Amino acid sequence: MSNDPAETFRQEARELLEQLEQGLLDLEHNPADDDLVNAVFRALHTIKGSGAMFGFTDVASFVHEFETAFDKVRKGLSPITPELIAVALDAKDHVHALIEAPDSADGAGEPILAALRGIVEGDSFPDAPMIDPAPAAGVPLEPTGRWRIRFRLPADALVHGTNPMLLLGEIADLGPCEVTALVDAVPGLEVIDPESCLIGWQVDLTHADPVAALDDVFLFLKDGMELSIEPLAIAAMTEPELPPAAEAILDILAEEVEALAVVADVPAPKAAKPSKEAREATAAKSETASTSMRVPAERLDELMDKVGELVIAQARLSQLAALSADGNLKTVAEELERLSSGLRDTTMGIRMVPIGTIFSRFRRLVHDLSRELDKEIEFITTGEETELDKTMIERLADPLVHLIRNSVDHGLESAEQRIKAGKSAKGTVRISAVYAGAEVAISVTDDGAGLNAARIRAKAEEQGLITPETRIADQDLYYMIFAPGFSTAKEVTSLSGRGVGMDVVKRTIDGLRGKIELTTRPGEGTTFTLRLPLTLAIVEGMLIRVGNGRYSIPLSAVEECVELPASVATHSRGRNFLDIRGSLVPFLRLRDLFSTPGEPDAHQKVVIISSGEGRAGLVVDQIIGNNQTVIKQLSHLHAGIETFSGATILGDGAVALILDTSRLVSYGQAYEEKFRNENGRAAA
């Protein structure tokens, strides 16, 4: 197989551009952080070098100009302002366009560079070099035009691809120089580590002031290397004798540096044998260099499909083994079940991605909306480490963008309105993710004005969704914002007014077998909570029987199983509650819900399930046992059946429907609410 080098560059560039964007957004809040400035500069430098290497000359040329302008910021010659960050983000977007669709980005780069140059050249500050020259004893402080540079690279520099010859070549380009190898730390050949960088270098360079230029040469190595720069007095240089070992090493180096004159420094004393700890540390670094690899997402999808088929085949084998008296077959079936279970868990773990990978994108969105709407906004994220199936992550981006836009545009008031309401001028948008049983709950919260029930009702009546005589609770009224074409915006803008946002959110979440919860308090803010299953592929399930039908319940949603008390077993309506250790839990009779014919079993069971903070009981005829459930989507003809989230194939080839626990819990909560209302009216 041959990989496309251009596509390899694009993949790496996307990661670097993401780092660049996050670094720029962090700089806006921490402009004095030199580490952030250097991180941004390193990302630019890498994109420029890689772009030139892979033939993206337009990218390399633009980033070079971008880097040159930003270098003034790095050297302290220009302040970091919101205007600078905004233009730098535009430049980052242009680099992305040049990489992904070069033809669509023609002519857009020069205005951005002109704006960037105008900002960085507007103010000037005293130069603050990143490397301070330290004068040697007895050497005058005034530059003489001659400098002595000494450096030693990190021990693992060669392993990570650094070529000292290229660095020396860059220094030689700065002016006339003499290069001396420092071989005092080179051990004997019997203990030498060929992967460690053991040689240091001394360069006597003729240059007016090489500090800034050397800063660029050692841009990626400064954190782990030894480096000193001293002004050098004009004096005769003595050339000491070379020991044989050092002479042999320098002969090899001479073939590499060619035009560079290599002169030895001092005799090399015999170095001590590296300690066991040092050797182990070096080995550990070499091992960690290859602990991860890039795999196309399509291969993971294919692997997941194969694992799903394996799980179905294993279930079939287990069922055949259970019917057989062959002990060897039972042993093989049990071993295969153990292996397939482990393979399933490993594959699922590979597919799980921290949700923080999409949270980071929204920082830029909030930054741009803040500038466009002239609203000061604080964006807070929590729960970034919460993991979700990668297919869920990919499809969640658009719904979350719509929700954040809605919170910023409709939810947050202007600074003047907030101050009048007794709030701070800065609004807050918070996005969080937490595990909730078999689900992940993702919430988008703002501290704005909340939903206006009167405006929503007026718009609903205008669109014919309800009549003026319709009596409807406010909570039900709020959910009308998810109706297609619904919008309370007074005018159409680039952000809102066309009613094509919230209905998209609902359709997408429904397609992911999730649900949306909405809570709002007038004057205090609104929270949208998306409840989603952890995965769309394979789950551990509990197989149950109701009549002649078999169904699967996701095991992670099951809390416990109890016997249905005889006192309530004969009732089909009315008191649908169980006392579970002092807590009333509503229960549903699946026979009634599914209109199952025939008489129920004599000893029915109740499966207590949970979703979020709600619980409900499901009355079933029999609990068959646990099984690995490969989720298959229902057809479009059956997609509207809310009770089921999918189907699975059992070991005997039969199909079992997978119960949607969140919907069933909602049914149970409706029963509970109806029961309380009836009791309240009876008491009155």
C-alpha atoms as one frame of an Amber mdcrd trajectory, in Angstrom:
protein
   0.000   0.000   0.000   1.270   3.478  -0.836   0.156   6.505   1.149  -0.456
   9.846  -0.533   2.213  12.239   0.828  -0.058  15.236   0.261  -2.830  13.648
   2.326  -0.327  12.807   5.062   0.677  16.471   5.180  -2.979  17.553   5.308
  -3.670  15.284   8.277  -0.681  16.594  10.204  -1.455  20.181   9.203  -5.006
  19.884  10.558  -3.620  18.946  13.966  -1.080  21.771  13.862  -3.735  24.287
  12.817  -5.916  23.115  15.699  -2.974  23.660  18.076  -2.377  27.063  16.488
  -6.002  28.117  16.953  -6.124  26.983  20.583  -2.813  28.735  21.265  -4.068
  32.012  19.783  -7.306  31.829  21.792  -5.306  31.144  24.972  -3.035  34.092
  24.187  -6.015  36.435  24.107  -6.596  35.655  27.798  -2.907  35.281  28.782
  -0.927  37.679  26.561   2.116  37.621  28.859   2.621  33.851  28.617   5.862
  33.330  26.674   5.276  29.576  26.459   2.064  30.173  24.522   3.830  32.594
  22.170   6.561  30.044  21.509   4.001  27.265  20.990   2.205  29.370  18.361
   5.497  30.169  16.657   6.562  26.511  16.647   3.269  25.489  15.015   3.809
  28.121  12.293   7.415  27.053  11.792   6.452  23.379  11.429   3.644  24.096
   8.957   5.990  26.219   6.878   8.720  23.590   6.763   6.358  20.678   6.095
   4.484  22.667   3.428   7.670  23.362   1.520   8.744  19.725   1.847   5.487
  18.343   0.418   5.180  20.856  -2.412   2.630  23.240  -0.853   4.625  26.303
  -1.881   1.716  28.743  -1.487   1.219  27.543   2.070   4.929  27.846   2.873
   5.101  31.330   1.349   2.054  32.642   3.208   3.075  31.089   6.533   6.565
  32.561   6.113   5.059  36.052   5.947   2.696  35.194   8.814   5.658  33.938
  10.849   7.748  37.025  10.044   5.006  39.338  11.266   4.363  37.256  14.388
   8.095  37.189  15.129   7.807  40.805  16.285   5.356  39.611  18.922   7.731
  36.847  19.982  10.565  39.340  20.385   8.423  41.735  22.399   8.291  44.405
  19.676   4.492  44.346  19.405   1.781  43.776  22.036  -0.809  41.018  21.893
  -4.216  42.617  21.430  -7.699  41.267  20.596  -7.304  42.843  17.139  -4.049
  40.960  16.560  -5.620  37.659  17.661  -8.617  38.221  15.360  -6.398  38.831
  12.310  -4.122  35.911  13.251  -7.182  33.633  13.391  -8.192  34.871   9.930
  -4.676  34.031   8.736  -5.009  30.552  10.241  -8.293  30.087   8.358  -6.586
  31.141   5.128  -3.799  28.598   5.684  -6.466  25.934   6.169  -8.122  26.988
   2.909  -4.786  26.888   1.054  -4.225  23.335   2.273  -7.707  21.914   1.721
  -8.896  23.858  -1.368  -6.092  25.955  -2.873  -8.187  27.217  -5.807 -10.810
  28.765  -3.528  -8.264  30.842  -1.591  -6.784  32.901  -4.434  -6.185  36.554
  -3.603  -7.466  36.343  -0.030  -4.092  36.175   1.686  -2.549  39.576   0.930
  -5.233  41.680   2.709  -4.827  39.479   5.784  -1.039  39.849   5.761  -1.375
  43.607   5.228  -3.683  43.857   8.245  -1.302  41.705  10.295   1.710  43.842
   9.347  -0.225  47.008  10.136  -1.034  45.789  13.636   2.414  44.472  14.591
   4.215  47.533  13.193   1.910  50.014  14.882   3.667  49.954  18.264   7.313
  49.355  19.049   8.866  48.150  22.267  12.497  47.652  23.280  13.938  44.429
  21.965  13.902  41.654  24.558  15.907  38.750  23.132  15.009  35.295  24.309
  18.677  34.292  24.746  20.727  36.680  26.876  24.406  36.698  25.987  26.593
  36.134  29.034  30.023  37.768  28.730  32.991  35.632  29.668  35.374  36.721
  32.385  37.853  39.310  31.160  35.989  39.919  27.883  34.740  43.464  27.246
  30.930  43.920  27.236  30.916  45.762  23.909  30.345  43.453  20.935  33.511
  42.882  18.966  31.830  41.213  16.002  33.129  37.799  17.129  30.985  35.440
  19.193  31.655  32.077  20.801  28.647  29.757  20.746  28.672  26.509  22.721
  25.812  24.027  22.606  24.982  20.451  23.447  21.813  18.874  22.062  19.511
  16.667  24.163  20.670  13.051  24.392  17.635  11.853  22.412  17.972  14.459
  19.639  19.180  11.941  17.062  16.385   9.488  17.893  13.818  12.241  17.285
  15.256  13.128  13.874  17.483  16.129  14.624  20.528  16.409  12.334  23.358
  18.422  13.965  24.970  18.935  10.539  21.951  20.879   9.350  22.044  23.076
  12.456  25.740  23.784  11.922  24.994  24.573   8.288  22.365  27.150   9.344
  24.889  28.763  11.707  27.530  28.801   8.940  25.062  30.697   6.731  25.068
  33.552   9.264  28.716  34.438   8.627  32.322  33.219   8.689  32.845  30.721
  11.478  35.102  28.062  12.904  33.471  24.899  14.220  34.978  22.783  16.983
  33.600  19.454  18.152  33.494  18.977  21.935  34.157  15.271  22.435  34.975
  15.256  26.140  31.708  13.406  26.934  32.240  10.624  24.360  32.799   7.273
  26.143  34.818   4.345  24.913  33.553   2.291  21.979  32.724  -0.670  24.220
  29.999   1.301  26.091  28.996   3.964  23.558  25.278   4.354  22.774  25.046
   5.001  19.012  21.587   6.550  19.370  22.643   9.196  21.914  23.953  12.599
  20.912  27.233  12.744  22.852  29.170  15.423  20.954  28.919  19.120  21.788
  29.879  21.986  19.495  31.755  25.246  19.777  31.322  27.786  16.996  33.359
  31.012  16.745  31.110  33.177  14.584  31.648  36.565  12.987  28.313  38.409
  13.156  27.005  41.759  14.372  24.453  40.240  16.790  23.525  36.553  16.265
  21.169  36.195  19.245  17.877  36.480  17.329  19.145  34.340  14.429  20.310
  31.577  16.766  16.959  31.722  18.482  15.418  30.621  15.177  18.046  27.940
  14.539  17.398  26.227  17.889  13.664  26.975  17.978  12.563  23.386  18.652
  15.449  22.347  20.883  15.956  25.150  23.401  13.968  23.526  26.185  16.246
  20.485  26.457  19.667  21.684  25.293  22.664  23.522  26.744  23.404  26.816
  24.977  25.697  29.740  25.740  26.634  32.809  23.674  29.607  34.996  24.607
  31.234  37.969  22.887  34.737  36.884  21.915  37.921  38.959  22.142  40.223
  38.740  19.122  42.982  36.368  20.171  45.088  33.625  18.719  43.526  30.181
  18.914  45.704  27.219  19.835  45.032  23.852  18.348  45.629  21.015  20.841
  46.552  17.523  19.852  43.746  15.070  19.124  43.515  11.652  20.790  43.111
   8.744  18.326  39.471   8.046  19.306  38.425  11.662  18.787  40.414  11.833
  15.520  38.490   8.845  14.152  35.156  10.395  15.072  36.048  13.747  13.513
  37.224  12.069  10.302  33.731  10.664   9.908  32.156  14.049  10.686  34.430
  15.794   8.198  32.896  13.812   5.354  29.465  15.128   6.386  30.219  18.815
   6.970  32.414  19.044   3.839  33.099  22.766   3.614  33.083  23.309   7.394
  36.544  23.373   8.977  36.553  21.041  11.974  39.177  21.627  14.630  39.415
  19.522  17.780  39.133  21.114  21.218  40.711  19.227  24.154  41.815  15.647
  24.744  38.863  13.442  25.583  39.118  11.841  29.022  37.774   8.345  29.351
  34.102   8.680  30.202  32.472   6.614  32.882  30.218   3.763  31.810  26.597
   4.913  31.633  24.610   3.858  34.672  21.893   1.209  34.497  19.286   3.883
  35.233  20.531   6.024  32.325  20.404   3.084  29.910  16.882   2.194  31.045
  15.766   5.814  30.662  17.142   5.920  27.126  15.390   2.658  26.266  12.134
   3.949  27.712  12.325   7.089  25.562  12.901   4.971  22.468   9.904   2.806
  23.292   7.549   5.738  23.955   8.445   7.232  20.586   6.365   4.560  18.857
   3.443   4.023  21.258   0.798   5.425  18.919  -0.029   5.310  15.233  -2.525
   6.898  12.866  -5.300   4.617  11.562  -7.976   5.640   9.019 -11.463   5.801
  10.534 -12.799   3.544   7.774 -10.633   0.686   9.031 -12.074   1.066  12.529
 -15.594   0.939  11.100 -14.728  -2.205   9.162 -13.173  -3.755  12.264 -16.320
  -2.944  14.252 -18.497  -4.618  11.612 -16.325  -7.750  11.713 -16.459  -7.857
  15.515 -20.237  -7.553  15.341 -20.454 -10.518  13.000 -18.101 -12.462  15.280
 -20.333 -11.749  18.287 -23.394 -13.070  16.422 -21.509 -16.203  15.331 -20.268
 -16.738  18.887 -23.833 -16.470  20.235 -24.918 -19.088  17.709 -22.071 -21.403
  18.764 -22.892 -20.950  22.457 -26.509 -21.886  21.814 -25.501 -25.023  19.890
 -23.047 -25.956  22.647 -25.782 -25.606  25.260 -27.917 -28.134  23.359 -25.018
 -30.557  22.911 -23.584 -33.109  25.303 -20.090 -32.730  23.817 -17.829 -31.373
  26.549 -15.112 -30.305  24.097 -17.632 -28.206  22.165 -18.742 -26.499  25.365
 -15.110 -25.714  26.257 -14.398 -24.225  22.833 -17.619 -22.190  22.976 -16.709
 -20.777  26.403 -13.190 -19.886  25.241 -14.515 -18.214  22.105 -17.016 -16.264
  24.198 -14.217 -15.006  26.434 -12.051 -13.997  23.465 -14.882 -12.308  21.554
 -15.889 -10.397  24.682 -12.325  -9.138  25.121 -12.034  -8.262  21.444 -15.355
  -6.415  21.618 -14.258  -4.353  24.634 -10.894  -3.539  23.029 -12.493  -2.489
  19.747 -15.053  -0.371  21.560 -12.251   1.251  23.550 -10.460   2.170  20.323
 -13.630   3.837  19.026 -14.198   5.857  22.199 -13.011   9.455  21.866 -12.896
  12.192  24.545 -15.657  14.681  23.886 -13.131  17.446  24.524 -11.991  16.963
  20.913 -15.081  18.860  19.751 -15.381  21.148  22.786 -12.158  22.871  21.702
 -13.731  23.881  18.367 -16.416  25.893  20.117 -13.928  28.299  21.696 -13.336
  29.805  18.274 -17.081  29.904  17.607 -17.779  31.810  20.835 -14.822  34.128
  20.168 -16.163  35.068  16.719 -19.766  35.441  17.945 -18.576  37.671  20.772
 -16.928  40.047  18.303 -19.787  39.911  15.799 -22.544  40.575  18.359 -20.432
  42.875  20.544 -21.156  40.763  23.616 -18.536  39.965  26.227 -18.763  36.209
  26.805 -16.998  33.784  29.116 -16.953  30.249  27.702 -16.510  27.426  30.234
 -16.135  23.711  29.466 -16.174  20.795  31.913 -16.072  17.031  31.481 -13.796
  17.082  28.418 -12.449  13.658  29.388 -15.906  12.040  29.039 -15.672   9.492
  26.219 -18.213   8.808  23.503 -18.264   6.643  20.396 -16.472   8.394  17.536
 -19.517   8.157  15.276 -21.513  10.025  17.925 -18.796  12.667  18.247 -18.795
  13.335  14.508 -22.566  13.827  14.361 -22.753  15.946  17.526 -20.740  18.888
  16.221 -23.544  20.568  14.233 -26.259  20.261  16.936 -23.929  21.730  19.549
 -22.992  24.596  17.213 -26.699  25.429  16.809 -27.284  25.296  20.573 -24.309
  27.539  21.336 -25.341  30.027  18.643 -28.850  30.042  20.077 -27.546  30.672
  23.603 -25.274  33.509  22.493 -27.691  35.183  20.076 -31.069  34.689  21.788
 -30.144  33.817  25.362 -27.512  36.335  26.412 -28.617  39.939  26.709 -26.546
  42.960  25.747 -24.186  44.408  28.345 -26.581  47.292  29.049 -29.540  44.968
  29.584 -27.528  42.715  31.861 -26.371  45.594  34.020 -29.965  46.865  34.322
 -31.017  43.368  35.420 -28.354  43.349  38.128 -26.012  40.949  36.320 -22.385
  41.306  35.315 -21.778  42.767  31.863 -20.043  39.551  30.806 -22.346  36.674
  29.914 -21.491  33.038  30.501 -21.988  30.025  28.248 -21.113  26.678  29.794
 -20.888  23.288  28.091 -20.426  20.140  30.160 -20.499  16.373  29.744 -21.087
  13.700  32.406 -21.867  10.008  32.481 -25.473   9.241  33.492 -25.963   5.478
  33.681 -25.945   4.066  30.167 -25.928   7.554  28.704 -23.803  10.644  28.373
 -25.513  13.905  29.278 -24.177  16.957  27.427 -25.506  20.303  28.660 -25.313
  23.773  27.110 -26.176  26.437  29.696 -26.336  30.229  29.525 -27.065  32.814
  32.207 -29.206  34.958  29.918 -32.841  36.064  30.000 -34.375  32.601  29.575
 -37.155  31.665  27.168 -40.094  34.029  26.757 -43.273  31.931  26.927 -45.486
  34.778  25.657 -43.383  35.329  22.526 -43.176  31.591  21.839 -46.967  31.245
  22.169 -47.592  34.226  19.883 -45.282  32.762  17.238 -46.861  29.303  17.594
 -50.339  30.797  17.085 -49.082  32.791  14.110 -47.745  29.611  12.483 -50.908
  27.658  13.274 -49.210  25.227  15.643 -51.809  25.994  18.330 -54.996  28.012
  18.513 -55.635  30.954  20.879 -58.000  28.709  22.861 -55.441  25.947  23.359
 -54.441  25.419  26.980 -50.850  24.261  27.207 -48.284  24.178  29.982 -45.249
  26.443  29.643 -42.878  23.469  29.604 -44.711  21.974  26.606 -44.764  25.404
  24.989 -40.986  25.703  25.244 -40.489  22.515  23.209 -42.201  24.182  20.249
 -38.925  25.929  19.440 -37.874  22.569  17.925 -40.677  22.717  15.337 -39.457
  23.138  11.716 -39.313  26.784  10.654 -39.964  28.094  14.170 -38.084  31.255
  15.200 -38.895  34.143  17.527 -36.240  36.418  15.988 -37.691  39.761  14.904
 -35.461  39.996  11.853 -33.353  37.683   9.738 -29.611  37.988  10.336 -26.551
  35.934   9.475 -27.026  34.092  12.779 -30.754  33.542  13.190 -34.276  34.248
  12.036 -34.888  31.533   9.443 -35.951  28.788  11.844 -33.591  26.145  10.451
 -31.514  25.505  13.571 -33.327  23.887  16.466 -35.337  21.448  14.324 -32.026
  20.210  12.885 -30.807  19.657  16.433 -33.852  17.550  17.324 -33.702  15.450
  14.152 -30.001  14.729  14.661 -30.399  13.766  18.317 -33.393  11.561  17.502
 -31.264   9.873  14.844 -28.677   9.103  17.536 -31.354   7.481  19.738 -31.025
  10.347  22.184 -33.377  12.934  23.581 -33.314  16.635  24.429 -34.320  18.091
  27.771 -34.952  21.808  28.163 -35.140  23.823  31.378 -35.386  27.592  31.641
 -35.925  30.229  34.287 -36.988  33.716  33.212 -34.190  36.147  33.898 -31.740
  33.431  34.973 -30.939  31.419  31.856 -31.621  28.265  29.872 -30.134  24.773
  29.816 -30.350  22.293  26.930 -29.364  18.748  27.907 -28.650  16.104  25.274
 -28.911  12.539  26.576 -27.148  10.075  24.302 -26.269   6.367  24.459 -22.578
   5.634  24.935 -22.289   3.748  21.659 -24.187   2.843  18.535 -22.458  -0.491
  17.897 -22.327  -3.272  20.513 -23.656  -3.280  24.067 -24.074  -5.878  26.769
 -27.782  -6.701  27.002 -30.256  -8.503  29.231 -32.494 -10.815  27.210 -36.104
 -10.993  28.433 -39.302 -12.702  27.262 -42.791 -11.205  27.099 -45.275 -13.732
  25.763 -43.599 -15.395  22.804 -41.498 -12.332  22.008 -37.922 -11.765  23.114
 -36.448  -8.339  23.784 -33.078  -6.950  24.876 -32.466  -4.269  27.517 -29.033
  -2.519  27.617 -27.450  -3.999  30.731 -25.861  -0.697  31.779 -29.394   0.718
  32.289 -30.500  -2.183  34.548 -30.328  -1.491  38.276 -31.868  -4.676  39.702
 -34.489  -7.373  39.175 -37.263  -8.217  41.680 -40.238 -10.569  41.838 -43.582
  -8.957  41.072 -45.541  -9.061  44.359 -48.660 -11.226  44.273 -50.683  -8.305
  45.675 -50.229  -6.308  42.447 -49.744  -9.133  39.954 -53.470  -9.367  39.142
 -53.973  -5.651  38.585 -53.555  -4.354  35.041 -54.459  -0.747  35.742 -54.323
   1.672  38.642 -51.670   1.217  41.327 -48.621   0.907  39.043 -46.026   1.474
  41.769 -43.593  -0.678  43.683 -42.055   0.086  47.042 -38.318  -0.419  46.435
 -36.650   0.082  49.830 -38.882   2.993  50.766 -38.916   4.602  47.312 -41.945
   4.489  45.010 -40.980   3.318  41.524 -43.583   3.373  38.725 -43.718   0.206
  36.642 -44.992  -0.650  33.175 -46.545  -3.941  32.132 -44.862  -4.714  28.812
 -47.722  -7.112  27.995 -50.126  -4.175  28.043 -47.708  -1.854  26.279 -47.044
  -4.322  23.443 -50.632  -5.756  23.365 -49.225  -9.258  23.865 -51.879 -12.024
  23.583 -52.220 -14.917  26.013 -52.015 -15.234  29.775 -48.987 -13.923  31.719
 -46.637 -16.311  33.461 -47.448 -17.219  37.042 -44.309 -15.629  38.494 -43.562
 -12.412  36.653 -40.386 -10.402  37.179 -39.784  -6.647  37.362 -36.611  -5.195
  35.815 -35.770  -1.822  37.399 -34.132   0.455  34.815 -32.741   3.982  35.094
 -32.152   6.896  32.768 -30.565  10.015  34.209 -32.252  10.657  37.550 -35.468
   8.768  36.646 -36.331   5.118  37.309 -39.049   2.753  36.147 -39.884  -0.937
  36.399 -40.635  -3.215  33.460 -42.831  -6.249  34.157 -41.695  -9.242  32.056
 -42.609 -12.926  31.928 -39.051 -14.274  32.074 -35.450 -13.071  32.398 -33.486
 -15.311  30.034 -29.966 -14.006  30.710 -27.237 -11.713  29.437 -26.002 -11.494
  25.860 -23.751  -9.357  23.699 -26.100  -7.205  21.651 -25.036  -6.088  18.178
 -27.256  -3.089  17.466 -28.896  -2.950  14.046 -30.828   0.152  13.036 -34.543
  -0.166  12.320 -35.817   0.503   8.815 -37.293   3.873   7.874 -40.734   2.232
   8.019 -40.274   1.478  11.739 -38.144   4.496  12.676 -41.134   6.251  14.256
 -41.669   3.530  16.882 -40.234   5.269  19.928 -40.320   2.273  22.260 -37.420
   0.534  20.469 -33.940   1.857  19.725 -32.927  -0.920  17.328 -32.812  -4.669
  16.859 -30.315  -7.470  17.326 -29.823 -10.981  15.933 -29.869 -13.787  18.480
 -27.864 -16.985  18.389 -30.707 -18.956  16.777 -31.042 -16.379  14.002 -34.213
 -14.803  15.437 -34.542 -11.028  15.752 -35.016  -9.373  19.160 -36.005  -5.737
  19.511 -33.876  -3.521  21.783 -35.918  -1.508  24.273 -35.322   2.255  24.434
 -34.842   2.701  28.179 -35.010   6.494  28.145 -38.426   6.443  26.440 -39.725
   3.783  28.817 -38.549   5.762  31.837 -40.379   8.777  30.422 -43.537   6.637
  30.211 -43.022   5.656  33.845 -42.567   9.249  34.936 -45.776  10.167  33.091
 -47.573   7.419  35.028 -46.169   8.803  38.270 -47.207  12.361  37.457 -50.715
  11.216  36.480 -50.977   9.262  39.740 -49.967  12.275  41.825 -52.396  14.550
  39.996 -55.270  12.117  40.538 -54.405  11.788  44.230 -54.195  15.552  44.529
 -57.658  16.026  43.028 -59.102  13.256  45.223 -57.644  14.858  48.344 -59.076
  18.241  47.343
